Coordinates of C-alpha atoms in Angstrom, one line a residue:
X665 CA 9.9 -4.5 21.8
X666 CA 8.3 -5.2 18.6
X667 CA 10.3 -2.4 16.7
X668 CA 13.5 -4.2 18.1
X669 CA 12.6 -7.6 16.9
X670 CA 11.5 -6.3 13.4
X671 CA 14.6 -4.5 13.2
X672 CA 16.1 -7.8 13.8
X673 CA 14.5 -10.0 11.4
X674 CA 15.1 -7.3 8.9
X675 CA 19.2 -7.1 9.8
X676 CA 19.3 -11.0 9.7
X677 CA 17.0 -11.1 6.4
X678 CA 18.0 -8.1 4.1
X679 CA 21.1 -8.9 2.8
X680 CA 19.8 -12.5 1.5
X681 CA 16.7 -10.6 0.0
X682 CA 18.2 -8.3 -1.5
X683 CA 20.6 -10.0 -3.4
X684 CA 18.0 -12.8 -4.4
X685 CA 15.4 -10.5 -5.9
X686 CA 18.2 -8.5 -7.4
X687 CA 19.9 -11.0 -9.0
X688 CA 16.6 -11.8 -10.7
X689 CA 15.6 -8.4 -11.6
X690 CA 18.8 -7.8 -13.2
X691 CA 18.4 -11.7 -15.6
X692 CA 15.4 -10.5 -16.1
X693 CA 16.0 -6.2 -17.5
X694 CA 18.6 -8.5 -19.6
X695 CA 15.9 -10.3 -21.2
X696 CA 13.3 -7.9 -21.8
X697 CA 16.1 -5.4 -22.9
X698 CA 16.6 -7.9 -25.8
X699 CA 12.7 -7.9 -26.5
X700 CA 12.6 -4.3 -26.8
X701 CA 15.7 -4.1 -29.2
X702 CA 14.5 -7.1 -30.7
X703 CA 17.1 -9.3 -31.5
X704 CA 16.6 -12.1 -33.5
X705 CA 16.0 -15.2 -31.4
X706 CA 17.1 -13.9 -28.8
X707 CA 14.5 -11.1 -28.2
X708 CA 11.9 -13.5 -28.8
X709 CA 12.5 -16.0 -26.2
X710 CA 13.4 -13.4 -23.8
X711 CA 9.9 -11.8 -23.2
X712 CA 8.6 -15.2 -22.2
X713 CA 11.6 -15.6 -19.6
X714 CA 11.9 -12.6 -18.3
X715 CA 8.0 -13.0 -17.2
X716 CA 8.8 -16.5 -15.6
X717 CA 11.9 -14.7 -13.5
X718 CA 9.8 -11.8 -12.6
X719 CA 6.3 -14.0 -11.6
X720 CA 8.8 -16.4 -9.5
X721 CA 10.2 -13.4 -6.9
X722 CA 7.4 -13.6 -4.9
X723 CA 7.3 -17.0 -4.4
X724 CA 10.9 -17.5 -4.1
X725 CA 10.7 -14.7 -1.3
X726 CA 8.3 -16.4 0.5
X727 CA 10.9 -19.5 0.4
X728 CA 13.5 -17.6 1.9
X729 CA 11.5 -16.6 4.7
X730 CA 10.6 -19.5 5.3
X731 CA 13.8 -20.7 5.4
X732 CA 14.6 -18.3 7.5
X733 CA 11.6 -18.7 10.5
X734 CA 12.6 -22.4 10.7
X735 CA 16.2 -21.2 11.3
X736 CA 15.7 -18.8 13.4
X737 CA 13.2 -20.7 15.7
X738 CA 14.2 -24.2 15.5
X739 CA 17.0 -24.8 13.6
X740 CA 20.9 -23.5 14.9
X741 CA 19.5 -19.7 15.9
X742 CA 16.7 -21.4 17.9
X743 CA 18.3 -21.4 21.5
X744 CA 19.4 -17.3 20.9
X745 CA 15.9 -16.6 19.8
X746 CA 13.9 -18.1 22.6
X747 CA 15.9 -16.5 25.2
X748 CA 14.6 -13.2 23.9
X749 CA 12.8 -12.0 27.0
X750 CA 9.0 -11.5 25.2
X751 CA 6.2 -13.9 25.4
X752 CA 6.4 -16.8 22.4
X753 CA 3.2 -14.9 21.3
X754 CA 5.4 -11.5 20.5
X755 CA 8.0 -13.7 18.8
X756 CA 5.1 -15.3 16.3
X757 CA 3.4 -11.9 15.6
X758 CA 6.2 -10.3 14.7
X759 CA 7.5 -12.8 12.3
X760 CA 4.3 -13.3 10.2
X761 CA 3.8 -9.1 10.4
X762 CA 7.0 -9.2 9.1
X763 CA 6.5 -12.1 6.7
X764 CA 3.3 -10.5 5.7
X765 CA 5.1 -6.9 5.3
X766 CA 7.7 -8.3 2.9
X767 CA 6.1 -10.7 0.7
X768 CA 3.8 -7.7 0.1
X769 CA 6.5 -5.5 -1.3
X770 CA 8.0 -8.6 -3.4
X771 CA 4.2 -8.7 -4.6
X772 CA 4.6 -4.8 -5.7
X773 CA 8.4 -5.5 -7.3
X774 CA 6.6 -8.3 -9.2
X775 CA 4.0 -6.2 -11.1
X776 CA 6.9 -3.1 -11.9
X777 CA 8.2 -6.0 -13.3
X778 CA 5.2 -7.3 -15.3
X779 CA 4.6 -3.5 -15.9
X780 CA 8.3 -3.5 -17.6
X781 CA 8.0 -6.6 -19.3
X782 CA 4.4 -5.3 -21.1
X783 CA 6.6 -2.1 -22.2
X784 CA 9.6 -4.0 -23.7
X785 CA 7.1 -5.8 -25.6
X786 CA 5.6 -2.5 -26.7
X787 CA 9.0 -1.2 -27.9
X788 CA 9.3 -4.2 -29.6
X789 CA 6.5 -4.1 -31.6
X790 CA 7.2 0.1 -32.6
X791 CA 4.3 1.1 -29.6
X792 CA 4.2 4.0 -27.3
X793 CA 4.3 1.7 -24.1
X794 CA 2.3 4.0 -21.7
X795 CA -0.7 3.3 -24.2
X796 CA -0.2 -0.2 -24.7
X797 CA 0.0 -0.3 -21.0
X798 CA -3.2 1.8 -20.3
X799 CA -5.3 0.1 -23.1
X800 CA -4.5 -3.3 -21.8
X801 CA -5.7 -1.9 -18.3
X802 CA -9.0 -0.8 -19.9
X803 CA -9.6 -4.2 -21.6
X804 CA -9.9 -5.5 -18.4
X805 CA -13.1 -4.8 -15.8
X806 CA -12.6 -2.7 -12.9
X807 CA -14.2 -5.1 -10.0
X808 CA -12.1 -8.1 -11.8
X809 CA -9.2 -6.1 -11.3
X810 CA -9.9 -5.4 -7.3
X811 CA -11.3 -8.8 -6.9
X812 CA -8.0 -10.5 -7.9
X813 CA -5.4 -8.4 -6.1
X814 CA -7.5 -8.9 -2.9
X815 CA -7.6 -12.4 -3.5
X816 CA -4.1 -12.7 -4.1
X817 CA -3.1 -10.6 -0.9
X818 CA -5.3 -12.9 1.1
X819 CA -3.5 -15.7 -0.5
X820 CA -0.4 -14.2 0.8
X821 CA -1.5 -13.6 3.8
X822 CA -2.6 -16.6 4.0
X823 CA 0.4 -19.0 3.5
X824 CA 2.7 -16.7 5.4
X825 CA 0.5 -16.9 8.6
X826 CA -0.3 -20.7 7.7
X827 CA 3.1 -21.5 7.0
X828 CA 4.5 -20.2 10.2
X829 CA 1.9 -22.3 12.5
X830 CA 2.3 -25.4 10.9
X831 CA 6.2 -25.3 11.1
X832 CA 5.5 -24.2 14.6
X833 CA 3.2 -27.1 15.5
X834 CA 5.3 -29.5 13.5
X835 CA 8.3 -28.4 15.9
X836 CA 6.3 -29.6 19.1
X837 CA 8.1 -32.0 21.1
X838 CA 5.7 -35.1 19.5
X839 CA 6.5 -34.2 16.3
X840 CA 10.2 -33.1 16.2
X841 CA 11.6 -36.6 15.6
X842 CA 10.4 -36.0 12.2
X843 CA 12.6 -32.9 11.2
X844 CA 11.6 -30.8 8.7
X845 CA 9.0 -33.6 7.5
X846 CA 6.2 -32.6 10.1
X847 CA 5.4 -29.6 9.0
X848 CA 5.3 -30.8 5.2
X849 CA 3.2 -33.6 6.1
X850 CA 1.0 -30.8 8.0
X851 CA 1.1 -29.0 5.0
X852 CA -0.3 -31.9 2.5
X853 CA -3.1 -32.1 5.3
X854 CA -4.2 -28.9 5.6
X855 CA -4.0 -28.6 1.6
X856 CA -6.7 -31.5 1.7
X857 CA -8.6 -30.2 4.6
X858 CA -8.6 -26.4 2.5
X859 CA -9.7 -27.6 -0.6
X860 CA -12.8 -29.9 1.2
X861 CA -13.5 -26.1 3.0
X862 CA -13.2 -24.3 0.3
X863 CA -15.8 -25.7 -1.8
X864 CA -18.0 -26.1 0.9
X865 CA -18.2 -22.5 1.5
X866 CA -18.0 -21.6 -2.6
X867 CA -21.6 -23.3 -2.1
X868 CA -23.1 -22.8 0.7
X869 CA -21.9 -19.6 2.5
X870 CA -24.3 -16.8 0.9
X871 CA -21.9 -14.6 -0.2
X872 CA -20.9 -14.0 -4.0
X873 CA -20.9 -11.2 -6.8
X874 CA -22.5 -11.4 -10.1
X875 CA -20.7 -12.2 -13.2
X876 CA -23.3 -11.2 -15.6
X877 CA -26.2 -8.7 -16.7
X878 CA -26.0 -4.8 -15.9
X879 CA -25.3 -5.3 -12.1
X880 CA -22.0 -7.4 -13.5
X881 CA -19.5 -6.8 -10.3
X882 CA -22.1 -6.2 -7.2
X883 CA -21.8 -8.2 -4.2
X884 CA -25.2 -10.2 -3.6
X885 CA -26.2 -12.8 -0.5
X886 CA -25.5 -15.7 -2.3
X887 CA -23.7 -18.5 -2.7
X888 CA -22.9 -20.7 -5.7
X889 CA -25.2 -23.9 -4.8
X890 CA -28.0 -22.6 -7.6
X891 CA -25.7 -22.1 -10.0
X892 CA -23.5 -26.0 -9.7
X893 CA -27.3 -27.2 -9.7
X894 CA -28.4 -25.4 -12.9
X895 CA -25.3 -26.8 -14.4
X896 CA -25.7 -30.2 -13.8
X897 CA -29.3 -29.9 -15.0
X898 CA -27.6 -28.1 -17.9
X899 CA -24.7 -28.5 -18.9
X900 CA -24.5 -25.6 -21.1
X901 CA -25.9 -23.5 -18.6
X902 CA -23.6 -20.5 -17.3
X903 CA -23.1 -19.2 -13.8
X904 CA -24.5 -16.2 -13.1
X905 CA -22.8 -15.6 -9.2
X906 CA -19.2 -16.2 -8.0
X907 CA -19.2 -17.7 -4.7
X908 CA -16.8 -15.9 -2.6
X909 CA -17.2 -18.3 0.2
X910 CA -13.7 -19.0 0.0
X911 CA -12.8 -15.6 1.4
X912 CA -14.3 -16.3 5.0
X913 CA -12.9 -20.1 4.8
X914 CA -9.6 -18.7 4.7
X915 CA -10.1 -15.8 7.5
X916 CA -11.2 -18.1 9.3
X917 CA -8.5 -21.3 9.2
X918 CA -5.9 -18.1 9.2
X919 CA -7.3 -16.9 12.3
X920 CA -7.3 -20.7 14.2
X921 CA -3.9 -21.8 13.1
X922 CA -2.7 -18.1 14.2
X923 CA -4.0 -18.8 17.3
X924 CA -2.8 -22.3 17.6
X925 CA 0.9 -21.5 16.4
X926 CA 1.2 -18.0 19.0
X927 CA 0.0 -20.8 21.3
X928 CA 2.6 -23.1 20.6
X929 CA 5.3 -21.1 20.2
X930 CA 4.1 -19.9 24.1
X931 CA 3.6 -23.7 25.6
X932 CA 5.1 -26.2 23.1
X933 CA 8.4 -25.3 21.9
X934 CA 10.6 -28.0 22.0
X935 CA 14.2 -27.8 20.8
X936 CA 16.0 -30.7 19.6

């Protein structure tokens, strides 16, 4: 049943999709084709908007599917959906896989993009791009690299699952006179409630890596509470650990409000 339903969001999702990030791709090939001719003016302005198209797919993806899980569950497509013989559970699992699933591949077009942009500005400066490409690459250290693309597909993770409850909960009968305005309110809450957590467990949760010295990169059983305290004794002083708290703060919250949404999709859903 979950094949039929992700067929489903993808029949009443593609076409919207497709012509969004395509639309953009093809601004943006326009502007870095200028950079690597390099027309006067022109070409120079370009490489600097082409990167702001091609950085704002992803996020502008996630938009539309938003959009489209509000529709689809509470707005005008609401009534269709929920008689869908599967439990509410099914129904919320398969849209955040299928958020998840997406926003992940707009996260891929989004670095062929970046990829594309670094070569037109190769071309446009009489380089061989593969090398420009590759010595950038190198410039940069190999856990860095690894640690930020699994932070950022947490992050994604993140606000696709987290988005989805909180429109979910913010749908519940007690909350539904507020429209669309319950689940942003939820959303400034949360953002509060995150950051409090979040800094909490940068400092006190015993997990981290090491920024500096010959072990540069390895994951030690610490947290960052040292290193804030050396600072304030010092305030030249330079952390020597990252506290990756953070990363089981935001398991964590993504696993309750999974938990809580599936749950009130299930018991609470409340159509106005």
């Amino acid at each position: 049943m979950i094949g039929s339903l992700f067929a489903q969001e993808l029949r009443s999702t593609r076409k919207n999709l497709l012509v969004t990030v395509g639309v953009l791709l093809l601004i943006a090939a326009v502007a870095l084709t200028l950079v690597a001719l390099r027309v006067p003016v022109l070409g120079t302005l370009g490489l600097g908007f082409g990167i702001v198209i091609i950085v704002l797919i992803t996020p502008i993806v996630l938009g539309l599917l938003a959009e489209n899980y509000w529709r689809s569950m509470y707005g005008r497509e609401g009534y269709f959906t929920m008689t869908i013989p599967v439990r509410g559970r099914t129904l919320f699992l398969t849209k955040v896989l299928y958020g998840v699933i997406i926003s992940l591949l707009a996260l891929v077009v989004t670095a062929v993009g970046l990829l594309g942009a670094a070569s037109a500005l190769a071309l446009s400066q009489r380089q061989d791009p593969a090398i420009f490409i590759r010595d950038g690459l190198a410039a940069i250290e190999p856990w860095m690299a690894w640690l930020g693309v699994l932070a950022i597909i947490l992050q994604l993770a993140y606000l696709v699952i987290v988005g989805a409850a909180i429109m979910t909960i913010g749908a519940e009968g007690r909350y539904n006179h507020l429209g669309f305005g319950a689940p942003v309110i939820g959303a400034v809450i949360l953002y509060v409630v995150m950051q409090v957590v979040t800094f909490i467990g940068i400092l006190f949760i015993p997990f981290g890596i090491r920024l500096t010295g010959p072990d540069a990169g390895e994951l030690v059983p610490q947290g960052m509470l040292d290193g804030v305290l050396a600072a304030i004794d010092d305030p030249g002083a330079q952390p020597e650990v990252l506290g990756l708290g953070f990363v089981v703060t935001t398991i964590v919250v993504m696993a309750l409000l999974a938990w809580w949404g599936a749950r009130s999709v299930e018991r609470r859903t409340s159509l106005r």
